[in-house]
Coordinates of C-alpha atoms and ligand atoms in Angstrom, one line a residue:
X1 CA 27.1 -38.4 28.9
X2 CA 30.1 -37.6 30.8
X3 CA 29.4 -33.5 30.6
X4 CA 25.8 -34.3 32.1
X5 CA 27.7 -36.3 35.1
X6 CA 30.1 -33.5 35.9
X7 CA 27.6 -31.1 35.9
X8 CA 25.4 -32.5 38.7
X9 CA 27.5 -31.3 41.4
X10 CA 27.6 -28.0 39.9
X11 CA 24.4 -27.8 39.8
X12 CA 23.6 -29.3 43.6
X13 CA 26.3 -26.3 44.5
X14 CA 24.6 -23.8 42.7
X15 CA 21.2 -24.5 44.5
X16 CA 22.8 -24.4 48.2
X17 CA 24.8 -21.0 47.3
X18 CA 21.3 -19.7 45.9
X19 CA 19.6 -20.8 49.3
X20 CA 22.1 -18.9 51.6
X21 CA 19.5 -15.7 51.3
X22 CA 16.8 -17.3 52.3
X23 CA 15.9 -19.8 55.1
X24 CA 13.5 -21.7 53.6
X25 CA 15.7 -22.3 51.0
X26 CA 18.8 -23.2 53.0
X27 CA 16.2 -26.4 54.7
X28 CA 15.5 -27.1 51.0
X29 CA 19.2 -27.2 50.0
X30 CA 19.8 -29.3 52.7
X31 CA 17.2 -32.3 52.2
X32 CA 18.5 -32.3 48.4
X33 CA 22.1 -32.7 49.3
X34 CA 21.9 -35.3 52.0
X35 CA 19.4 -37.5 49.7
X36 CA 21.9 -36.8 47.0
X37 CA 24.2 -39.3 48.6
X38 CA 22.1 -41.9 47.8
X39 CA 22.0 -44.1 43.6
X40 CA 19.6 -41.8 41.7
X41 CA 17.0 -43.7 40.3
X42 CA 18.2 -43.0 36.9
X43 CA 21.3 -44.6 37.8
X44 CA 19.9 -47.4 39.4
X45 CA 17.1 -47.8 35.9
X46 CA 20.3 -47.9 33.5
X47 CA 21.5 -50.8 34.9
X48 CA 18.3 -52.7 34.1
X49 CA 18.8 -51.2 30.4
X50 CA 15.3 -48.8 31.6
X51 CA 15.1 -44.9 31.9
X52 CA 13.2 -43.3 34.7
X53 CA 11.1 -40.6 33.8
X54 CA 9.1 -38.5 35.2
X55 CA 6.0 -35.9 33.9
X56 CA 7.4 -32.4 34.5
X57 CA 5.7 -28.5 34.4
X58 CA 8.4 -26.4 32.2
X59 CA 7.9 -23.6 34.5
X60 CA 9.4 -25.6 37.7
X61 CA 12.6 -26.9 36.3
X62 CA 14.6 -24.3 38.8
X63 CA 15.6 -24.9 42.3
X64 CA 15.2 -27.9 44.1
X65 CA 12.6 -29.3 41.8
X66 CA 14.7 -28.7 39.1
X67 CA 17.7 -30.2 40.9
X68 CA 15.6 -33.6 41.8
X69 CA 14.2 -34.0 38.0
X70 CA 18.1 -33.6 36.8
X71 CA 19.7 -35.6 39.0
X72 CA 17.1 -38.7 39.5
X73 CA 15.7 -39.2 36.0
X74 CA 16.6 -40.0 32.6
X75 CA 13.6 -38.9 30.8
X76 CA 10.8 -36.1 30.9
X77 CA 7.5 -36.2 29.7
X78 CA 5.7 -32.9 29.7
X79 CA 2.8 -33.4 31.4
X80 CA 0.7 -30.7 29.6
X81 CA 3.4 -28.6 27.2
X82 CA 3.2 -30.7 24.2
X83 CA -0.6 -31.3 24.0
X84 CA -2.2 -29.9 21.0
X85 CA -4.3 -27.4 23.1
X86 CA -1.1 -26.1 24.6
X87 CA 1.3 -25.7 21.0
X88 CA -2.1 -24.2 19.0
X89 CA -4.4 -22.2 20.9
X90 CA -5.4 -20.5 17.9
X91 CA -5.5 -22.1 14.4
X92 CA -1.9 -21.6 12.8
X93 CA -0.8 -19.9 15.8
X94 CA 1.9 -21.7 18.1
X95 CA 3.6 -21.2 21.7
X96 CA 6.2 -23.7 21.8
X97 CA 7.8 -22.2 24.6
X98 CA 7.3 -24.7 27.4
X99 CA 7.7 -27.7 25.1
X100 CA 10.8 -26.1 24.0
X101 CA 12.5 -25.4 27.5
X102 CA 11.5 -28.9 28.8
X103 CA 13.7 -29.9 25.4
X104 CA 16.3 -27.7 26.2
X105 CA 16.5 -29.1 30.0
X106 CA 16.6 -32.8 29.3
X107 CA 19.2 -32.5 26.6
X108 CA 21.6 -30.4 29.1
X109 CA 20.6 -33.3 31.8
X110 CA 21.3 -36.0 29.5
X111 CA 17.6 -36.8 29.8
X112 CA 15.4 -38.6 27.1
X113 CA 12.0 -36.5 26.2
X114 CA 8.7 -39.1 26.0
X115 CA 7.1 -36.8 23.7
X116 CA 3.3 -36.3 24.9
X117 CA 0.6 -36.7 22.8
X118 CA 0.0 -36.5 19.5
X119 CA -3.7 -37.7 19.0
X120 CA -6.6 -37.6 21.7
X121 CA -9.9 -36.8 22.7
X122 CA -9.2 -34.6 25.3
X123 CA -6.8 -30.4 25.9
X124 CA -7.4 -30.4 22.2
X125 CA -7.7 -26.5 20.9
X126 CA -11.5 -24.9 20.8
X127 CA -11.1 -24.1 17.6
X128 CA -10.4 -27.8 16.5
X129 CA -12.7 -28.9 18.9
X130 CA -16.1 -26.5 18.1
X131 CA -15.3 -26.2 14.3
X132 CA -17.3 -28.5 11.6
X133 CA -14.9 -30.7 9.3
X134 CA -15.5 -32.7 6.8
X135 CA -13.6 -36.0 7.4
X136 CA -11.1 -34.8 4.4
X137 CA -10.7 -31.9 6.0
X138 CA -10.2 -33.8 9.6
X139 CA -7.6 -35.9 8.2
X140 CA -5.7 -33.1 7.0
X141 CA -5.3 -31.2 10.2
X142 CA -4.6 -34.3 12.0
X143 CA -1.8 -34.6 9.3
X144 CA -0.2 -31.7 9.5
X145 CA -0.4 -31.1 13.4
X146 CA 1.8 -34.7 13.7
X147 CA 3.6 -33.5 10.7
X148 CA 4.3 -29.7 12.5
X149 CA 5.1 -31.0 16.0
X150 CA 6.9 -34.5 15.3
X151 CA 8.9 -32.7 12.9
X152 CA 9.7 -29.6 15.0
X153 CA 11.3 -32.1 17.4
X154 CA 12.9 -34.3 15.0
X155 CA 15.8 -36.4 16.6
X156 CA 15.0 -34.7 20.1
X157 CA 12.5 -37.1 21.4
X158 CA 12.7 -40.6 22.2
X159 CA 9.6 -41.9 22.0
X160 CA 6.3 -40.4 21.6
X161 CA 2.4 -40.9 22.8
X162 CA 1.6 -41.1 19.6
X163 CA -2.3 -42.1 19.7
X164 CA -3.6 -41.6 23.4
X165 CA -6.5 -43.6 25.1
X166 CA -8.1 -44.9 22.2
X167 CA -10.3 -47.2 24.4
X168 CA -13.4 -47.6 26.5
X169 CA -13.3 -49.9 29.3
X170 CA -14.9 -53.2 27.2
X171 CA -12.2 -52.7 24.8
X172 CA -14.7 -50.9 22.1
X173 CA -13.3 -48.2 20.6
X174 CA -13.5 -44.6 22.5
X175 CA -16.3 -42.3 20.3
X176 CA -13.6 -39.0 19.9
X177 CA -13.0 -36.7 17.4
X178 CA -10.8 -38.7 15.1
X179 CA -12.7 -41.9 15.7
X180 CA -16.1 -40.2 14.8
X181 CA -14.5 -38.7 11.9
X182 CA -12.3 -40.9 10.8
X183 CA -12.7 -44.5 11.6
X184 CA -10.6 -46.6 13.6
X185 CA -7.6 -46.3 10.9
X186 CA -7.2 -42.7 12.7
X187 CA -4.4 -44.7 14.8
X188 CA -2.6 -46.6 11.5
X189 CA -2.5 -43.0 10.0
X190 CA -1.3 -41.3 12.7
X191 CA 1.4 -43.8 13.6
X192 CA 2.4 -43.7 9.9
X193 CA 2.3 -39.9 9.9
X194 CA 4.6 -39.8 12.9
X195 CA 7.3 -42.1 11.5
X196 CA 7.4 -40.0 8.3
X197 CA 8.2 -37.3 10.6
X198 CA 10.8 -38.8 12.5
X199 CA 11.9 -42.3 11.5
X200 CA 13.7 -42.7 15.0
X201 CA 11.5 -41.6 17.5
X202 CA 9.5 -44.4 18.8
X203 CA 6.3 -44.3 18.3
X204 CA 3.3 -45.5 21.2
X205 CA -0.1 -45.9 21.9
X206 CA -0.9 -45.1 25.3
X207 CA -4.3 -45.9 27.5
X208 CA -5.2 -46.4 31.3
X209 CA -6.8 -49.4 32.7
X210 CA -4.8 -51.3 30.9
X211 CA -2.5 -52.4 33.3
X212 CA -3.8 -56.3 33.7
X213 CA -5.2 -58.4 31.6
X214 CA -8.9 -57.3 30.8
X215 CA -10.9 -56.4 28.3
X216 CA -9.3 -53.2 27.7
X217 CA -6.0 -54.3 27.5
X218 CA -7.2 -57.5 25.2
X219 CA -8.2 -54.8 22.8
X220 CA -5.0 -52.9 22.8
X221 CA -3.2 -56.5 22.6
X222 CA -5.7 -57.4 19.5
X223 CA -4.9 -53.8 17.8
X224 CA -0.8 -53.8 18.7
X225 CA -0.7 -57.2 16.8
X226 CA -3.2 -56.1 13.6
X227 CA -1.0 -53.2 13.1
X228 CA 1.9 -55.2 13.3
X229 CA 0.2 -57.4 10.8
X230 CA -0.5 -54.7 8.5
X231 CA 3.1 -53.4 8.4
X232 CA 2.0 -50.2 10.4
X233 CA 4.8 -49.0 12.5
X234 CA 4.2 -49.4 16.6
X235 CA 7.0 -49.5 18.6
X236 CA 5.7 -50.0 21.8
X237 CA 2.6 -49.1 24.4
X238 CA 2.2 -47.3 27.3
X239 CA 0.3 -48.3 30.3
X240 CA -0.7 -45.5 32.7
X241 CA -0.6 -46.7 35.5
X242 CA -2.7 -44.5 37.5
X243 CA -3.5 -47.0 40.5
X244 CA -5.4 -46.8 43.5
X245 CA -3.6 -47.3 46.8
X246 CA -3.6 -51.8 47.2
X247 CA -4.9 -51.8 43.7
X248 CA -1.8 -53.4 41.1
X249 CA -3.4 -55.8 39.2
X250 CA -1.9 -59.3 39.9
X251 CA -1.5 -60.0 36.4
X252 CA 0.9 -56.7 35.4
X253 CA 3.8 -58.5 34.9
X254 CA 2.0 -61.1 32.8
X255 CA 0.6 -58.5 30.9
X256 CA 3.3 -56.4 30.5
X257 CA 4.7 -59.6 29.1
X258 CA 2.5 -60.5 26.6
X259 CA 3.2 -57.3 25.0
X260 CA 6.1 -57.5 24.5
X261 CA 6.2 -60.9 23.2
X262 CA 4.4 -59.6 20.4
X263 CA 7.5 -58.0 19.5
X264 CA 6.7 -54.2 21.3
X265 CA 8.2 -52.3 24.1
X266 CA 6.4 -51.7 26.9
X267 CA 6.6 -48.1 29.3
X268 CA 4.9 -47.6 32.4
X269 CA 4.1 -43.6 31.4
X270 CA 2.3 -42.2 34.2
X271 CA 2.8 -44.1 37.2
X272 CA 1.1 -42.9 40.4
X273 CA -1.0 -44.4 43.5
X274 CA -3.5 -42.1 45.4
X275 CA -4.7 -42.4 48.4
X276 CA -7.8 -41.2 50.7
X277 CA -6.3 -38.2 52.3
X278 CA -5.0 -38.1 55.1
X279 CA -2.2 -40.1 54.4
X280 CA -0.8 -42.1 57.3
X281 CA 2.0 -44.4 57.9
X282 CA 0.1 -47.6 56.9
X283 CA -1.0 -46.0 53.7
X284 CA 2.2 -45.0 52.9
X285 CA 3.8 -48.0 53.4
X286 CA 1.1 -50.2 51.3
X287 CA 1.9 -47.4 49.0
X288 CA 5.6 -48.5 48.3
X289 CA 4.8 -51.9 48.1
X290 CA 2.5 -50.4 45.7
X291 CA 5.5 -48.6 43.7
X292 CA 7.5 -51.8 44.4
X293 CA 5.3 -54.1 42.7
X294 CA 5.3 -52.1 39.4
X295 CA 8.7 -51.8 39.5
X296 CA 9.4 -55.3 40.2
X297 CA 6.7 -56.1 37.2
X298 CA 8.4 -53.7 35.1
X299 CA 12.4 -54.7 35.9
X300 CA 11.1 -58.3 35.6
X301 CA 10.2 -57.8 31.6
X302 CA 13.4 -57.0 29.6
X303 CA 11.2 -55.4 27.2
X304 CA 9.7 -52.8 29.6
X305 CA 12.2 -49.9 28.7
X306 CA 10.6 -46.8 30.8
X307 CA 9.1 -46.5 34.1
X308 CA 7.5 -42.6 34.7
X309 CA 5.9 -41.3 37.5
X310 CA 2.9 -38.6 36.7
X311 CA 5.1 -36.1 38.6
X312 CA 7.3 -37.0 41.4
X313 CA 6.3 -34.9 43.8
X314 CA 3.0 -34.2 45.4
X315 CA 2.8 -30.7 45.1
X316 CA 3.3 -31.0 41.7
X317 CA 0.6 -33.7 40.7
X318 CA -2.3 -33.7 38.9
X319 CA -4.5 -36.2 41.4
X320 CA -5.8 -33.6 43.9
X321 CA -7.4 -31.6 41.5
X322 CA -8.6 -34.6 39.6
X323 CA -10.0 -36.7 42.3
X324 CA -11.1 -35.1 45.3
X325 CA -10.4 -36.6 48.3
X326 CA -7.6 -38.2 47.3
X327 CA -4.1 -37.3 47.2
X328 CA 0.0 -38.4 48.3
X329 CA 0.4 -40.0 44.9
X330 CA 3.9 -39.3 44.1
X331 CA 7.5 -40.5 45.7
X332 CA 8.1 -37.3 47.0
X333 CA 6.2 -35.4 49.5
X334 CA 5.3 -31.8 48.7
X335 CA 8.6 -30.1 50.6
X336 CA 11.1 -32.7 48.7
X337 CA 11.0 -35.3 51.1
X338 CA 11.4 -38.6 50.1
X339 CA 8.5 -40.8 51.1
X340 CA 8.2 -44.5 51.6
X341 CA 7.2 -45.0 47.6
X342 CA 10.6 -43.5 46.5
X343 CA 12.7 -46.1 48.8
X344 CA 10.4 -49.1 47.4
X345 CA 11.5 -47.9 43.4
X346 CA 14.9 -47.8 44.8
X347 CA 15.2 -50.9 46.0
X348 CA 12.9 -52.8 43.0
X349 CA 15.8 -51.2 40.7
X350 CA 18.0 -52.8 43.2
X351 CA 19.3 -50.3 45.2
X352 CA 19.5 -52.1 47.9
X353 CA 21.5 -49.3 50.7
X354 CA 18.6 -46.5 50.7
X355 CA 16.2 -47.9 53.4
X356 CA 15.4 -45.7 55.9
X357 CA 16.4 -47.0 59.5
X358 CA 13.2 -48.8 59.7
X359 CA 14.7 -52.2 58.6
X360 CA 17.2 -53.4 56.3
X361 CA 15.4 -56.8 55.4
X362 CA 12.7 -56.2 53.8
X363 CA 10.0 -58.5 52.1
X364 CA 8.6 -58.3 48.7
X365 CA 5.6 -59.8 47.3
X366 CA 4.5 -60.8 43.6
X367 CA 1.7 -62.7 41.6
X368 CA 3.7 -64.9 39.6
X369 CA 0.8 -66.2 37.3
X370 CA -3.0 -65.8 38.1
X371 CA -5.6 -68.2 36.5
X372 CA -9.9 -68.5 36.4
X373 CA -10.1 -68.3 40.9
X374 CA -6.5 -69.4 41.8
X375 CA -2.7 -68.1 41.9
X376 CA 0.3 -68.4 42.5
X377 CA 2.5 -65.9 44.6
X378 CA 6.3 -65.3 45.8
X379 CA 7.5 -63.0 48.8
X380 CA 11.5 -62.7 48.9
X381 CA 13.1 -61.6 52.2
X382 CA 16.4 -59.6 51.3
X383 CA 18.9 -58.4 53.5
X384 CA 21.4 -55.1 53.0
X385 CA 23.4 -54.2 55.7
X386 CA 21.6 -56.7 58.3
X387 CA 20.8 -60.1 58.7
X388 CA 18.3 -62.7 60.2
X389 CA 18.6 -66.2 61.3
X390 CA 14.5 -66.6 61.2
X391 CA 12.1 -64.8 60.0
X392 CA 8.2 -64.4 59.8
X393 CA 6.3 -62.4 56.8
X394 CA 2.7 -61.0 57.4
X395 CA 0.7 -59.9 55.5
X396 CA -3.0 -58.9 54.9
X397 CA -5.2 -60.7 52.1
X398 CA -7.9 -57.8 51.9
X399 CA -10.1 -59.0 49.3
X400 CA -10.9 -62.2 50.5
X401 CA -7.9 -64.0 48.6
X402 CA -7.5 -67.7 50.4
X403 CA -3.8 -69.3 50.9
X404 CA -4.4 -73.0 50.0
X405 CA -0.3 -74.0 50.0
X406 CA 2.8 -72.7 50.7
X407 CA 6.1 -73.9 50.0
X408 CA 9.7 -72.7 51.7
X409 CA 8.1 -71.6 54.5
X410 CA 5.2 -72.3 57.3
X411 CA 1.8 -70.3 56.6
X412 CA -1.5 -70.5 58.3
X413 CA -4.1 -67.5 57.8
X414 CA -6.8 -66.8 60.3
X415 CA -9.2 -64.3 58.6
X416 CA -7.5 -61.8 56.5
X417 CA -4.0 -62.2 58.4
X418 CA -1.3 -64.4 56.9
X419 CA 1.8 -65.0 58.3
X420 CA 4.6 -67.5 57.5
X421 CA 7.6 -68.4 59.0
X422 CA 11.1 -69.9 57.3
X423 CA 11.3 -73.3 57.2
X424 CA 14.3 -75.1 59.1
X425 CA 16.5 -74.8 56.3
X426 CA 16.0 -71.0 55.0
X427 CA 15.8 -68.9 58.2
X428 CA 19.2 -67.9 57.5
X429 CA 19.1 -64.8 55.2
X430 CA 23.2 -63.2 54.9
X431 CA 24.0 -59.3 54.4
X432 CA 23.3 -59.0 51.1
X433 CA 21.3 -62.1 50.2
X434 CA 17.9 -62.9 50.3
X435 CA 15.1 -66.0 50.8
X436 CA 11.8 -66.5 48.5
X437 CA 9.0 -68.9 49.6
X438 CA 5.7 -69.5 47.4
X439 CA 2.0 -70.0 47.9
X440 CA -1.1 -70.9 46.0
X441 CA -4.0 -68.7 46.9
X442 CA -7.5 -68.4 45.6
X443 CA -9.2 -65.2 45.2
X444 CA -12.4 -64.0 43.3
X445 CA -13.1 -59.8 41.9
X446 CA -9.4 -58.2 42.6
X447 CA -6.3 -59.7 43.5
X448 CA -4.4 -56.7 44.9
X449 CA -0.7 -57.0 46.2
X450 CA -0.2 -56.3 49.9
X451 CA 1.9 -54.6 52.1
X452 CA 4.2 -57.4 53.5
X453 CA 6.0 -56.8 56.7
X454 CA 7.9 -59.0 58.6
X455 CA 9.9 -59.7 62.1
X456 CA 12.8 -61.7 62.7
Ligands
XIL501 C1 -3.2 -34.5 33.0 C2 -2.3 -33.4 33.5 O1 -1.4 -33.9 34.4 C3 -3.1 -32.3 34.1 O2 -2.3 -31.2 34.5 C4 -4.1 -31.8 33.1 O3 -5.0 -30.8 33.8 C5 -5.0 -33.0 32.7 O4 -4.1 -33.9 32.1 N1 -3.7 -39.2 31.2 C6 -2.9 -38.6 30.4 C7 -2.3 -37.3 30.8 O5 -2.5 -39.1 29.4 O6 -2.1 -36.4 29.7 C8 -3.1 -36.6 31.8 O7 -2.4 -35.4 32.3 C9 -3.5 -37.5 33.0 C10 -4.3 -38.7 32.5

């Protein structure tokens, strides 16, 4: 741990004398090595027991890409390298070569690898995908390709994808390859498979939608606890998190709970929140208290071990190309920059000194428990470096959510606007210190978590 440490520097130093030929580099160099001053994520994760990950292409781990993934995460996923399409394009024929490098980096990082995924219906192989099996024959190839890759990277991966959106949105089963073929025990048999291959990699099942409590996520809930039951090993699951800009479900945390009081881990795998391009200031900044939400939801669970983005940068994400229209996903911008989104993970890991000069109180807001058409919601006001003797929070409600109490503090709403204002006895907020007020609300469809801004 210590050599991984030492070596940052070196590595920071390295980039800036690489940059001295070229211009573009030099500007590069320089963003990298004034945003090294502040905590690194990873840093900032540890102390909350998590790891900060991120999805990663093999063939950018150099320069200042290379530099940010070492020095602000703890753990890579590959976003396409270890897929089965990628390690077999041709039936007994394998190109490890990405998988391996993205290996090779996180262990001379000191980085955990989120191996990524074993089992799923999609960048399978042609030749897997357009042959004719019997199921027999099915269940052998599903066998040996855990067997072949789990193995190949025994004792070098933390935890892997093992089984990979099993679900349709009603919480039915997904019609795939393996489930077509082999019946729903596709997922006991590959989890088994897995932990044959390595007993101490942990072993996941990973979906989307499944972030709040719905149908889908009942279904994964009902499945986690039957294969717990049965004696299968599951170690944890995965929730995508691929959100829509004001979109966290209210009920993450609660969800993220219930998981793991069924005795499982939980990891946020692919977090990222796109937006209608072009971005602008006001979508950026819903978009960290987007990021600040999940972290929150996440840091609030001890069990919730891993936060990932899907890439941390936006010229290196997959949403552009997916969803057309739609873009600024990831905490970075797409020359390195830090955007709002990487200041709100910051500070929901609790680094609290990385705000850029826009404020140094800031508000953050969180569905503590949502029922049938009501809930119930907290903003805190914290303070680093700054201080207020009053203060008044706004915020937006915009899908129709209705404030029916408050508590700790004066609200009134007037259409979608909310604002409240301290009560006499907790306008003071120190250096350092911070005020929370709560609020019943009632809201019908979506509950999304705003944007909260506020003025002393
Ligand atoms: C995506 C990759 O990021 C893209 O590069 C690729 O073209 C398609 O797959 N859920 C998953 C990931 O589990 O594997 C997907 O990754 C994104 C959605």
């Amino acid at each position: 741990m210590n050599t991984s440490r030492s070596a940052r520097p070196r590595r920071l130093l390295a980039a800036f004398c690489a940059g001295i030929t070229a211009v573009a580099a030099l500007l590069i160099a320089g963003t990298t090595a004034a945003h090294a001053a502040d905590t690194p994520l990873r840093d900032l994760a540890a102390a909350h027991g998590m790891v900060m990950g991120t999805a990663v292409t093999g063939s950018k781990l150099t320069g200042t890409y290379g530099d940010l993934a070492g020095a602000q995460f703890s753990a890579l996923t590959p976003g396409n390298a270890m897929k089965w399409g990628s390690v077999e394009p041709t039936q007994g024929s394998f190109n490890w070569a990405e998988a391996d490098q993205i290996v090779a980096f996180a262990q001379a990082h000191d980085q955990q690898v989120r191996g990524h995924t074993l089992v799923w219906h999609s960048q399978n192989p042609s030749w897997l995908t357009n042959g004719t099996w019997t199921s027999a024959q099915l269940s052998t190839l599903l066998q040996n390709h855990i067997s072949t890759e789990v193995g190949r990277y025994q004792g070098k991966i933390a935890a892997w994808d093992v089984v990979n959106e099993p679900f349709n949105e009603d919480g039915t089963y997904r019609s795939t390859l393996w489930y077509d073929g082999l019946g729903a025990d596709y997922i006991a048999n590959a989890l088994t498979w897995a932990r044959a291959a390595d007993p101490a990699a942990k072993l996941y099942i990973n979906d989307y939608n499944v972030e709040g409590v719905n149908a889908k996520s009942t279904a994964l809930y009902d499945l986690v606890r039957s294969l717990k039951a049965r004696g299968v090993p599951i170690d944890g699951v995965g929730l995508q998190a691929h959100l829509i800009l004001g979109q966290v479900p209210a009920t993450l945390q609660q969800n993220i709970q219930r998981f793991a009081d069924l005795g499982v881990d939980v990891a946020i795998t692919e977090l990222d929140v796109r937006m209608a391009l072009p971005a602008d200031s006001a979508k950026l900044a819903q978009q960290a208290a987007d990021y600040r939400a999940v972290t929150a939801a996440c840091v609030a669970v001890a069990r919730c071990v891993n936060l990932t983005v899907w890439g941390f940068t936006d010229s290196d994400s997959w949403v552009d190309s997916t969803f057309p229209g739609y873009g600024a996903a990831t905490p970075y911008d797409a020359d390195y920059a830090p955007k709002p989104a990487y200041y709100a993970i910051s500070e929901g890991l609790g680094g609290g000194t990385t705000t850029p000069p826009t404020g140094a109180c800031t508000a953050t807001y969180a569905v503590s428990s949502q029922w049938g058409s009501g809930f119930t919601g907290q903003v805190t006001v914290s303070c680093a470096g700054a201080s207020l003797s009053s203060w008044n929070a706004h915020w937006t409600f915009g899908a129709g959510q209705q404030l029916t109490q408050a508590w700790n503090a004066t609200c009134t709403q007037s259409g979608t606007a909310v604002s409240c204002a301290n009560a006499s006895y907790n306008g003071s907020v120190p250096d350092g210190g911070s005020v929370s007020f709560g609020f019943n609300g009632t809201w019908s469809g979506s509950n999304p978590v705003p944007a909260v801004t506020f003025a002393s």
